[in-house]
CSV table of C-alpha atoms in Angstrom, one decimal:
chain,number,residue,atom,x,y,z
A,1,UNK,CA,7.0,16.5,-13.5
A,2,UNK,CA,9.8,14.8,-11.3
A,3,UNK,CA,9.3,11.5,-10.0
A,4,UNK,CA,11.6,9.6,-8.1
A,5,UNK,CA,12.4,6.9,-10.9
A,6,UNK,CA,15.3,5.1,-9.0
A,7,UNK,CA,13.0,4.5,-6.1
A,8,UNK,CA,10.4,3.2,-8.9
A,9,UNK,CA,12.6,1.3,-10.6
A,10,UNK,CA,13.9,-0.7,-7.2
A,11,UNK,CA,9.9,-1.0,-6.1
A,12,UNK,CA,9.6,-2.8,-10.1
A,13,UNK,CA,12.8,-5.3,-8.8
A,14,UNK,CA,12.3,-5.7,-5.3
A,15,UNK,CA,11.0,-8.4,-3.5
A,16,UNK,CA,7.3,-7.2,-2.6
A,17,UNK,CA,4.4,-9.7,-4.0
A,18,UNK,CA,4.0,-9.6,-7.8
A,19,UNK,CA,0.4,-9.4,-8.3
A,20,UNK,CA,0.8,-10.9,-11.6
A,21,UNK,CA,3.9,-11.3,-14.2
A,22,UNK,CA,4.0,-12.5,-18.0
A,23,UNK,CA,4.6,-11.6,-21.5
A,24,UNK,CA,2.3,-9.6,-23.3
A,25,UNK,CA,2.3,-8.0,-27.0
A,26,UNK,CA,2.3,-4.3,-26.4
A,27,UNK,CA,1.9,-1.7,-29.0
A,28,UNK,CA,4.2,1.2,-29.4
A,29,UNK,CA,2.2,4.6,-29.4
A,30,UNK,CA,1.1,6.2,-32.7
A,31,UNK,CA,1.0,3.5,-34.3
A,32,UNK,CA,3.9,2.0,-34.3
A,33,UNK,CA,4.6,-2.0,-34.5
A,34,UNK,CA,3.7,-3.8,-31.5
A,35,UNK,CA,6.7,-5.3,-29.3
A,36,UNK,CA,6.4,-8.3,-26.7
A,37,UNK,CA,7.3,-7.0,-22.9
A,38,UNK,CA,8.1,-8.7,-20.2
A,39,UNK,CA,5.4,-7.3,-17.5
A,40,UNK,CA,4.9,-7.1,-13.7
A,41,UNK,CA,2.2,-6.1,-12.0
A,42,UNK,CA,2.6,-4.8,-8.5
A,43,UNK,CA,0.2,-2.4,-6.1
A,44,UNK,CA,-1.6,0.2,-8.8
A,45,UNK,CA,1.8,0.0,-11.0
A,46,UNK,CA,2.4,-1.6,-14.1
A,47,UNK,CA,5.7,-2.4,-15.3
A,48,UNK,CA,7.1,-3.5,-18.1
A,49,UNK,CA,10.7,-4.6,-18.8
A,50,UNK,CA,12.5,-5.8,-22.4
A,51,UNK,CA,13.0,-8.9,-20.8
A,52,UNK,CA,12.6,-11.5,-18.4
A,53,UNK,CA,16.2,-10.7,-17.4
A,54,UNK,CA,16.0,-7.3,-17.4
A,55,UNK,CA,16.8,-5.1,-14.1
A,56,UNK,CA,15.3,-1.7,-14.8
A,57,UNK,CA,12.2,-1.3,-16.1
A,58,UNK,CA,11.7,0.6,-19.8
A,59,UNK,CA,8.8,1.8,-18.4
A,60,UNK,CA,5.4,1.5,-16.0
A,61,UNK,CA,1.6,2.5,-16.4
A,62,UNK,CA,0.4,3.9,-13.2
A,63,UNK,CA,-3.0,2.1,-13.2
A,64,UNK,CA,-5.0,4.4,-10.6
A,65,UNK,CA,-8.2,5.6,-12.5
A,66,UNK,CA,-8.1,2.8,-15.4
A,67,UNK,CA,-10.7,0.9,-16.8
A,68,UNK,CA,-9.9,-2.3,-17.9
A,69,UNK,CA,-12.0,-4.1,-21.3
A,70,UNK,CA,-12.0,-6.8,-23.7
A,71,UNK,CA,-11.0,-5.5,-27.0
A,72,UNK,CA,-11.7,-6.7,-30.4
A,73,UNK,CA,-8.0,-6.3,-32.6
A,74,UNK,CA,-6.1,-7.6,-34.8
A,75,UNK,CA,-4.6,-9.5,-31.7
A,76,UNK,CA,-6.0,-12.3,-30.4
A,77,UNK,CA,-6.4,-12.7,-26.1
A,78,UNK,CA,-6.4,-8.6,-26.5
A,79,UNK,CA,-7.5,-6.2,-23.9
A,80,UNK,CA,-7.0,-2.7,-23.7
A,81,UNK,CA,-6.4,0.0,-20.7
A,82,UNK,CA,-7.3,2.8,-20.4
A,83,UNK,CA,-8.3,6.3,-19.0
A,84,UNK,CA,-10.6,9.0,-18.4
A,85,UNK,CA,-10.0,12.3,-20.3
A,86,UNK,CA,-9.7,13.0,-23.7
A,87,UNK,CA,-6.1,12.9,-24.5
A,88,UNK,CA,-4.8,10.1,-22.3
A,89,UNK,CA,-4.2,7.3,-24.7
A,90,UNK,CA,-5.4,3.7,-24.5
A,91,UNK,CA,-2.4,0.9,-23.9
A,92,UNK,CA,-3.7,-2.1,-25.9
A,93,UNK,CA,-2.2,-5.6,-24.6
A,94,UNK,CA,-2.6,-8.8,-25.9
A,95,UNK,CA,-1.7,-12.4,-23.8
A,96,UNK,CA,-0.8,-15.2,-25.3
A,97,UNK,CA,-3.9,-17.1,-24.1
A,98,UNK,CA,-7.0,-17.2,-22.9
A,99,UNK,CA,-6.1,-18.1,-19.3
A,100,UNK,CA,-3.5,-15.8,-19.6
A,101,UNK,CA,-6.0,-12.9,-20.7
A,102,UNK,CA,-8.3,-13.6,-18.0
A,103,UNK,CA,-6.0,-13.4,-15.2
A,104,UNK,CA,-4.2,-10.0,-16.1
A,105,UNK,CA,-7.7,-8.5,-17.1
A,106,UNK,CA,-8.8,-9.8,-13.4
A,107,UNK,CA,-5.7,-8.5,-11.5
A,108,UNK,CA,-5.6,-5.1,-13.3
A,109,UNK,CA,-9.0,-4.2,-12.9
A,110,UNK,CA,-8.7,-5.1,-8.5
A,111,UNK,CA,-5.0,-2.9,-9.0
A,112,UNK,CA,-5.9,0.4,-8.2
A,113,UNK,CA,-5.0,1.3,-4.3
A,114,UNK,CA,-8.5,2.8,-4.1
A,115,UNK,CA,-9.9,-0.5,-4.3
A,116,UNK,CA,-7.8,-2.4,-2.4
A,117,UNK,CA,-8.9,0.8,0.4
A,118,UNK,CA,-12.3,-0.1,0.3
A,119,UNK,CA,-12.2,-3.5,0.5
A,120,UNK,CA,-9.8,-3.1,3.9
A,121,UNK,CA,-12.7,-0.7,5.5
A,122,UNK,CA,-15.2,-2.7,4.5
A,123,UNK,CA,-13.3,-5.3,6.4
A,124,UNK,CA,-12.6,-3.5,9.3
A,125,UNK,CA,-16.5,-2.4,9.7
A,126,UNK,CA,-17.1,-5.6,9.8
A,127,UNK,CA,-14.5,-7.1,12.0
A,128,UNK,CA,-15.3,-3.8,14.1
A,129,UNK,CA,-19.6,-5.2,14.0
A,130,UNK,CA,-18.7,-8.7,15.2
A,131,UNK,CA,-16.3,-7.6,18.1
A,132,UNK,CA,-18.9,-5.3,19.3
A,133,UNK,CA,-21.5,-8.0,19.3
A,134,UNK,CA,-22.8,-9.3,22.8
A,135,UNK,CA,-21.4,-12.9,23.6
A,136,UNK,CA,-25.4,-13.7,22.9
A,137,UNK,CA,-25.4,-12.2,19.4
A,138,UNK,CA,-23.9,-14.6,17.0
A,139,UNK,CA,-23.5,-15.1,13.5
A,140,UNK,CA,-26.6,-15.5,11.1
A,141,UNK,CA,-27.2,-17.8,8.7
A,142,UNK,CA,-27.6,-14.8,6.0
A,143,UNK,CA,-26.3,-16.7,2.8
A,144,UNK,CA,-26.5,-13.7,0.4
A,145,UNK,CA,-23.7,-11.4,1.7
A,146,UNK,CA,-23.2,-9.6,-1.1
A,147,UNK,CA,-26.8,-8.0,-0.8
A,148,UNK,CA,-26.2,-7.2,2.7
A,149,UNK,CA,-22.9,-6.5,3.6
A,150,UNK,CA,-23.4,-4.0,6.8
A,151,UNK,CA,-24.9,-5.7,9.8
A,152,UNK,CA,-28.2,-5.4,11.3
A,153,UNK,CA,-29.1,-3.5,14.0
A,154,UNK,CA,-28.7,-6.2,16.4
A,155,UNK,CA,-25.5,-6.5,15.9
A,156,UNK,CA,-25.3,-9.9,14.3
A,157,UNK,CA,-22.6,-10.4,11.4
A,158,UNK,CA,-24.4,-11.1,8.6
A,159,UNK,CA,-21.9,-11.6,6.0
A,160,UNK,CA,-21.1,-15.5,6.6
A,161,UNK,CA,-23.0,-18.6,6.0
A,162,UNK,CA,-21.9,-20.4,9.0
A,163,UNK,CA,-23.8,-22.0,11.5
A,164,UNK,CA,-24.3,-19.9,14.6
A,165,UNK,CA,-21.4,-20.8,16.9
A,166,UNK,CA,-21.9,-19.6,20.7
A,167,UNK,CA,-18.4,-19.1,21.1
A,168,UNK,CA,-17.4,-17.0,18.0
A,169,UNK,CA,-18.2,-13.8,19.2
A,170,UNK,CA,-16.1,-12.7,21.9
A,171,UNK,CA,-16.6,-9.4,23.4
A,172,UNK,CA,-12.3,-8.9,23.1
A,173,UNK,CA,-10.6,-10.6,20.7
A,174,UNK,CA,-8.0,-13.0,22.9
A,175,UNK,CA,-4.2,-11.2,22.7
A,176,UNK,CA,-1.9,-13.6,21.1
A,177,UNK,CA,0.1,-14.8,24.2
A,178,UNK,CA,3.3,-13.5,23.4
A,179,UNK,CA,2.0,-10.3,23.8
A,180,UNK,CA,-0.2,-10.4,26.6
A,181,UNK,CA,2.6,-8.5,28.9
A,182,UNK,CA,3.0,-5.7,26.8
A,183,UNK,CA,0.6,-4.9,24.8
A,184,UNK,CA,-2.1,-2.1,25.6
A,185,UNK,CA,-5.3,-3.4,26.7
A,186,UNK,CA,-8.0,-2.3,23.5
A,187,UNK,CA,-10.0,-3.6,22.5
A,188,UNK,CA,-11.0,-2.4,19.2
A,189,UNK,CA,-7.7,-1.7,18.0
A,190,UNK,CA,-7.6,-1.2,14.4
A,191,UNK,CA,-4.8,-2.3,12.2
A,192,UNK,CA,-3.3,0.8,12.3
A,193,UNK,CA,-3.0,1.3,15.8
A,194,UNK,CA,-1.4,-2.0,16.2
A,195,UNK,CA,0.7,-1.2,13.4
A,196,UNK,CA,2.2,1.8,15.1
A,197,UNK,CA,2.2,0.3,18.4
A,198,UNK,CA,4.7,-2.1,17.3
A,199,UNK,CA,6.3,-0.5,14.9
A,200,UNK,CA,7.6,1.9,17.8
A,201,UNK,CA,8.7,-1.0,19.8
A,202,UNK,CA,10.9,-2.2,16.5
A,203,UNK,CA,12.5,0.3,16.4
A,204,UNK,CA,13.3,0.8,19.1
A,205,UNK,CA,14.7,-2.2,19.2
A,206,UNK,CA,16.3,-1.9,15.9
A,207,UNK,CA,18.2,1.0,17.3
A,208,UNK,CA,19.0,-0.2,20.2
A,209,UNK,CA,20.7,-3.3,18.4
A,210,UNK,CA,22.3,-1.2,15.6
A,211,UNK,CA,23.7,1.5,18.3
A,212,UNK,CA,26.2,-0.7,18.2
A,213,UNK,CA,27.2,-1.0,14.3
A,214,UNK,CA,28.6,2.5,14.3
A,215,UNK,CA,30.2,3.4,11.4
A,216,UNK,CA,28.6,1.2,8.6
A,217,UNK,CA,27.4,3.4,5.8
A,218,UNK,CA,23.8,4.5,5.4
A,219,UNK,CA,22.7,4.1,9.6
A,220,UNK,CA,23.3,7.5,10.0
A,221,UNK,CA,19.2,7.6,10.8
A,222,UNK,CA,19.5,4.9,13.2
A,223,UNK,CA,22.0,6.8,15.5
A,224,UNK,CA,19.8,10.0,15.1
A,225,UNK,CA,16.7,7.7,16.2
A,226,UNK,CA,18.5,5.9,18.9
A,227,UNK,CA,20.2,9.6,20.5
A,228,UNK,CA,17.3,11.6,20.1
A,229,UNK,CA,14.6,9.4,20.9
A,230,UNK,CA,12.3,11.3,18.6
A,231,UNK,CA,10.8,8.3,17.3
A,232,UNK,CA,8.7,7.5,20.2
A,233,UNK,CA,5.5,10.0,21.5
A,234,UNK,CA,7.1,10.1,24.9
A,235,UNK,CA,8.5,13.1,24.6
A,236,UNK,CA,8.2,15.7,27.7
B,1,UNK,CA,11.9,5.2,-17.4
B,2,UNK,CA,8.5,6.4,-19.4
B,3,UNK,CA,5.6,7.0,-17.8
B,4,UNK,CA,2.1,7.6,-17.9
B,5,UNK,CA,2.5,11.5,-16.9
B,6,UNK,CA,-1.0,12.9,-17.9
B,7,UNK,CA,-2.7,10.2,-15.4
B,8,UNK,CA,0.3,11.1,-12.8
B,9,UNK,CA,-0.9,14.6,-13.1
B,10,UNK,CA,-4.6,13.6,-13.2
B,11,UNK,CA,-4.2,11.9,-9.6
B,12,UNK,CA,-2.3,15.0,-8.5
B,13,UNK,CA,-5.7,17.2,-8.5
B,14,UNK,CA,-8.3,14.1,-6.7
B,15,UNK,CA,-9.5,14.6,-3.8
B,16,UNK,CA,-6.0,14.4,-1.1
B,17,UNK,CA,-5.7,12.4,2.2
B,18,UNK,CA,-3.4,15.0,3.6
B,19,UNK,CA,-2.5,18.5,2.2
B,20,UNK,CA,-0.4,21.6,3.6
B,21,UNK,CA,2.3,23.8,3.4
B,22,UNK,CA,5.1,22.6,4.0
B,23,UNK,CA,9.1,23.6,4.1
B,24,UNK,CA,11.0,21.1,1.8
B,25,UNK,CA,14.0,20.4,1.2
B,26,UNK,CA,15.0,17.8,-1.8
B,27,UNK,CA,17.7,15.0,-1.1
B,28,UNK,CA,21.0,17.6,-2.5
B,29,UNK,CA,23.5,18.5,0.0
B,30,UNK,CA,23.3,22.1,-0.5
B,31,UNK,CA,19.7,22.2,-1.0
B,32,UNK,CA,17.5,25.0,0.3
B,33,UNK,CA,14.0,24.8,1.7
B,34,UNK,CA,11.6,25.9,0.1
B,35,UNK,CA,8.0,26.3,0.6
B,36,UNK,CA,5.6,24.0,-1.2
B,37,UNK,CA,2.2,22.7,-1.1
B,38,UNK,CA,2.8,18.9,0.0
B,39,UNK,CA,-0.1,17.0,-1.2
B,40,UNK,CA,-1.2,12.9,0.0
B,41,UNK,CA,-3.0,10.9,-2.8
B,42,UNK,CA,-3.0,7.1,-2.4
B,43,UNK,CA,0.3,6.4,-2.8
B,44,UNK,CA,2.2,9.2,-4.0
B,45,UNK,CA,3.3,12.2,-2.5
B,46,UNK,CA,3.1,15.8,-4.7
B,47,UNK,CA,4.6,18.8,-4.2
B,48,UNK,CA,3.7,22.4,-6.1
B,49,UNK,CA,4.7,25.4,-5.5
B,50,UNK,CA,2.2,27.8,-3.8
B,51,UNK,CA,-0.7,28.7,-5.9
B,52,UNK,CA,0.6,26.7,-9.2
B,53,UNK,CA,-1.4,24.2,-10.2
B,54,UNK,CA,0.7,21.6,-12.0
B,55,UNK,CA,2.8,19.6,-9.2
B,56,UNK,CA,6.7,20.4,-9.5
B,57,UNK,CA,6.9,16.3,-8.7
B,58,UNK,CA,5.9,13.2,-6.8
B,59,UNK,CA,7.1,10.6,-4.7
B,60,UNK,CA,6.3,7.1,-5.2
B,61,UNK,CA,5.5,6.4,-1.5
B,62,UNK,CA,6.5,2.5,-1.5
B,63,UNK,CA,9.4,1.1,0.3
B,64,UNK,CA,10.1,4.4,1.7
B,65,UNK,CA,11.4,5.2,5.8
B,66,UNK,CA,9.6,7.8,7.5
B,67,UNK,CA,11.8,9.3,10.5
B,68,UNK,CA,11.3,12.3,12.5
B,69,UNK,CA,14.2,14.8,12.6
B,70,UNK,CA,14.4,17.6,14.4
B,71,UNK,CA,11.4,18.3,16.1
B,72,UNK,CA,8.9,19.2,13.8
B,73,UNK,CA,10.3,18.3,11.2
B,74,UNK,CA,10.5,14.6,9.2
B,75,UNK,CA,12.3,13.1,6.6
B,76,UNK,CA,11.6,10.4,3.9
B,77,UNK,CA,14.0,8.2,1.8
B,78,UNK,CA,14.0,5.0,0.1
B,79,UNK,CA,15.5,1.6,1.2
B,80,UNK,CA,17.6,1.8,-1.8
B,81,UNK,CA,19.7,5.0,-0.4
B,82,UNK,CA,18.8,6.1,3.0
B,83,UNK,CA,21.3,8.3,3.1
B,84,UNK,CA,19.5,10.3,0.3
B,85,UNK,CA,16.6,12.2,2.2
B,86,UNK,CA,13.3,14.5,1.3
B,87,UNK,CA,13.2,17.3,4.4
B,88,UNK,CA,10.1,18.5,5.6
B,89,UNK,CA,9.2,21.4,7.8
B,90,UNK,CA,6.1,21.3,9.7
B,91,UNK,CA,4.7,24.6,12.0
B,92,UNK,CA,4.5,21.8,14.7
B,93,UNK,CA,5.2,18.5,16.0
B,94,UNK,CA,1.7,17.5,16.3
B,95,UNK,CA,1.3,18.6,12.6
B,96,UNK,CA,4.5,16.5,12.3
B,97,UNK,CA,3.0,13.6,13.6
B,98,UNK,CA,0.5,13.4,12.0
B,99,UNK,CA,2.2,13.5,8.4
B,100,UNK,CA,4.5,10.9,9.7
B,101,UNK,CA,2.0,8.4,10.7
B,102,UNK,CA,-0.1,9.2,7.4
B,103,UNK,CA,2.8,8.8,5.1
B,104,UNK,CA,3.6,5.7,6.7
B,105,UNK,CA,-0.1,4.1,6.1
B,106,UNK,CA,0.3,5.2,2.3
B,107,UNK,CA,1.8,2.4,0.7
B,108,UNK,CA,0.0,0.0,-0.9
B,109,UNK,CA,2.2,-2.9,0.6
B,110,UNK,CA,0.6,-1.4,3.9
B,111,UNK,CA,-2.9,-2.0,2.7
B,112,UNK,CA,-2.4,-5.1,1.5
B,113,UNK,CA,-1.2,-6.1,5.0
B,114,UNK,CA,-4.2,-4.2,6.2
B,115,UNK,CA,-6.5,-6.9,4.0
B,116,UNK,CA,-4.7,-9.8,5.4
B,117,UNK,CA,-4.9,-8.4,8.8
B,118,UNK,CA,-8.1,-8.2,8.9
B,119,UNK,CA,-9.2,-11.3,7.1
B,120,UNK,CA,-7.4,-13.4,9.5
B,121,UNK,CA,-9.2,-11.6,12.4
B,122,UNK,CA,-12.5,-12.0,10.9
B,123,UNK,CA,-11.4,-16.0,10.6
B,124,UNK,CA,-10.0,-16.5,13.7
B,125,UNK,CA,-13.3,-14.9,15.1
B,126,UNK,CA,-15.3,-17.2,13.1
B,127,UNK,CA,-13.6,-20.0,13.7
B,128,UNK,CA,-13.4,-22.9,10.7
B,129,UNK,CA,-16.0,-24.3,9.4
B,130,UNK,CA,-16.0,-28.5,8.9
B,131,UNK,CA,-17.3,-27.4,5.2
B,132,UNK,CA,-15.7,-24.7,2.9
B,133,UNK,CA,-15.3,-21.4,5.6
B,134,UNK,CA,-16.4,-18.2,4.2
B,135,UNK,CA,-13.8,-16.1,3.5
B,136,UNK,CA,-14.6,-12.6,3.4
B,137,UNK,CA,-12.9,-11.9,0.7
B,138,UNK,CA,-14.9,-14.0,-1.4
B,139,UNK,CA,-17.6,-11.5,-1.6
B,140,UNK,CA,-15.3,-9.2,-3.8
B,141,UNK,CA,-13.8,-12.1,-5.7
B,142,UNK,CA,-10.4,-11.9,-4.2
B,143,UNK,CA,-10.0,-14.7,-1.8
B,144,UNK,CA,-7.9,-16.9,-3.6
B,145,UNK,CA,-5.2,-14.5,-4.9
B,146,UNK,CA,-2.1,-15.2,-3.9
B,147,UNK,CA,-1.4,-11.6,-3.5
B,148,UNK,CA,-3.4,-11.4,-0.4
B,149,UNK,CA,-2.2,-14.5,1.2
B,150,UNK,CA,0.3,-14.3,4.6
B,151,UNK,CA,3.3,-16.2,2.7
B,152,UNK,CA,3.0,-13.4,0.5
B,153,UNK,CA,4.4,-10.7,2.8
B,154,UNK,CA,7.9,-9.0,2.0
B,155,UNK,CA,10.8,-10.5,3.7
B,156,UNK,CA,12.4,-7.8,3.7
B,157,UNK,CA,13.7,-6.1,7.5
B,158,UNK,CA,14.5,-2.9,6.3
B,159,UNK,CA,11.3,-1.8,5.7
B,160,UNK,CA,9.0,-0.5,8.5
B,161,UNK,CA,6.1,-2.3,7.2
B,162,UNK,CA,6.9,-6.2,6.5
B,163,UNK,CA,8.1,-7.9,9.8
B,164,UNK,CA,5.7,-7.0,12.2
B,165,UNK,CA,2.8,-8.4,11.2
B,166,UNK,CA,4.1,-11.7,11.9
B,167,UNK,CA,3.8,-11.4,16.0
B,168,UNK,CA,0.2,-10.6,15.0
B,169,UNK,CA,-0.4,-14.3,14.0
């Protein structure tokens, strides 16, 4: 199967968060003697490099699908990944502490993007509950969210602990000021609506500022934006 | 670069977010479209040809620009080389669109803003608390990561997901 390596190994180097970064003992496949890697966790990738230093990656574990477990090897602070299916093999890692085992076991096992999805809709049902609350309905004193994470039928939030607060429920969320000229008037706009909203606006910006840079390699796709307008939905 | 292909080819087959036919064309001047069953699964993109079932390839969907070409059509490439762009035909712009704006949600540096998005609505809604305030995210453990906090957001201008957030704040 192809796979756009270069892009990977820039997305292993780049400056997006590292979800976590260390060395750990990793042993070679059939096995083979086990070799200490430089690692870097970021979204539902794994990565590991020779060394600190290194700028392209010897190789990465997509985690999607893993399970993550405390193993009991040769290795002390050792942990193993690994996969459904018969023939997918287990990568066994060991830290070099306890502190150290803890975190990466923590961080791989909240990697995968399917996690990190439900956690942002959960989110946004709840954020979504609270806005439509009437200015009456505030939040409950529920103090076991976990048990109850959907709200009631009355609408009240019941995630939080706080004391009720008359003013924390706002029918519309205030628009931050800056944007109060432009910015369309919903009120239950979701992340991504926002997100597209002003993502149009930047670039059209961006093209607008970079129409004039003409010439400078690789803006080919800004003049094509900027002349066609084809970005924007305002087409006839 | 080695990789893990048998679980690359296991998340080819789960359940996608976005399939179709498509007309591709890969990033080669000279290259032809060619028709292929384009296939969204978190964050990668694979392609098969019609009726096979083992994908001919993927694309990692992070730092990646998503632009609209001719009309209905789109193109992705990677803020490493722009220049170098994946073609796709769509049987309309609507079709188009919605690809686009999919493919532009599938990155997991997008969810992550997502998360922090919303946890900062859900605080500024409950205001703070004179004791600890309850962060949502505690409830799945993940509060205090420093993955998930707002300093943590790329920098970086080229890519159409980092730099807006901040006018959200």
């Amino acid at each position: 199967m192809k796979l756009n390596e270069r892009s990977l190994a820039f997305y292993a180097t780049c400056d997006a968060p590292v979800d976590n970064a260390g060395f750990l003992h990793k042993r070679g496949g059939r096995g083979a003697g086990s070799h200490r890697r430089w690692f870097v966790l970021r979204g539902n990738m794994l990565f590991y490099f020779e060394s600190e230093a290194s700028r392209e990656p010897l190789g990465v574990i997509l985690l999607e699908g893993c399970t993550v477990e405390l193993v009991d090897a040769r290795e002390e602070f050792a942990f193993a990944v690994r996969f459904a299916g018969g023939r997918s093999r287990s990568y066994v890692l060991a830290a070099d502490s306890q502190a150290a085992l803890e975190g990466w076991v923590k961080a791989l096992s909240r990697a995968s993007f399917h996690y990190l999805r439900l956690v942002v809709r959960e989110l946004e049902q709840q954020l979504a509950a609270m806005r439509e609350g009437s200015p009456a309905n505030t939040l409950s004193a529920n103090p076991n969210p976990i048990s109850n994470p959907r709200p009631k039928e009355n609408g009240r939030a019941v995630w939080s602990a706080l004391p009720e607060q008359p003013t924390a429920a706002p029918k519309r969320p205030p628009l931050p000021p800056r944007r109060r000229a432009s910015a369309p008037n919903r009120p239950l706009a979701s992340f991504a609506q926002l997100h597209e909203h002003y993502g149009r606006e930047v670039r059209a910006l961006r093209s607008q500022w970079r129409g004039g840079q003409a010439g400078l390699a690789g803006l080919e796709v800004w003049h094509r934006s900027s002349s066609g307008g084809t970005h924007t939905q305002d087409q006839p | 670069m080695r990789y893990n292909e048998k679980e690359l080819q296991a998340l080819s087959r789960q359940p996608a977010e976005m399939a179709a036919e498509l007309g591709m064309r890969g990033p080669k001047k000279g290259s032809v479209a060619k028709r292929r069953l384009v296939k969204l699964v978190v964050n990668f993109l694979f392609y098969f040809r019609p009726d096979e079932a083992e994908p001919l390839g993927a694309l990692l969907l992070e730092r990646c620009r998503v632009a609209q070409e001719e009309p209905g059509g789109f193109s992705i490439s990677f803020v490493e080389d722009l220049s170098r762009k994946y073609h796709f035909e769509c049987c309309s712009q609507e079709q188009c669109q919605e690809w686009m704006e999919a493919l532009r949600r599938a990155s997991y540096e997008y969810m992550r803003q997502s998360l922090i998005f919303y946890r900062n609505e859900i605080r500024k809604m409950t205001g703070k608390a004179p004791c600890t305030p309850q962060d949502p995210l505690e409830q799945f453990g993940i509060s205090e990561e420093a993955r998930f906090q707002l300093n943590s957001l790329p920098r970086d201008e080229q890519t159409c997901t980092g730099s807006q957030l901040g006018v959200l704040d």
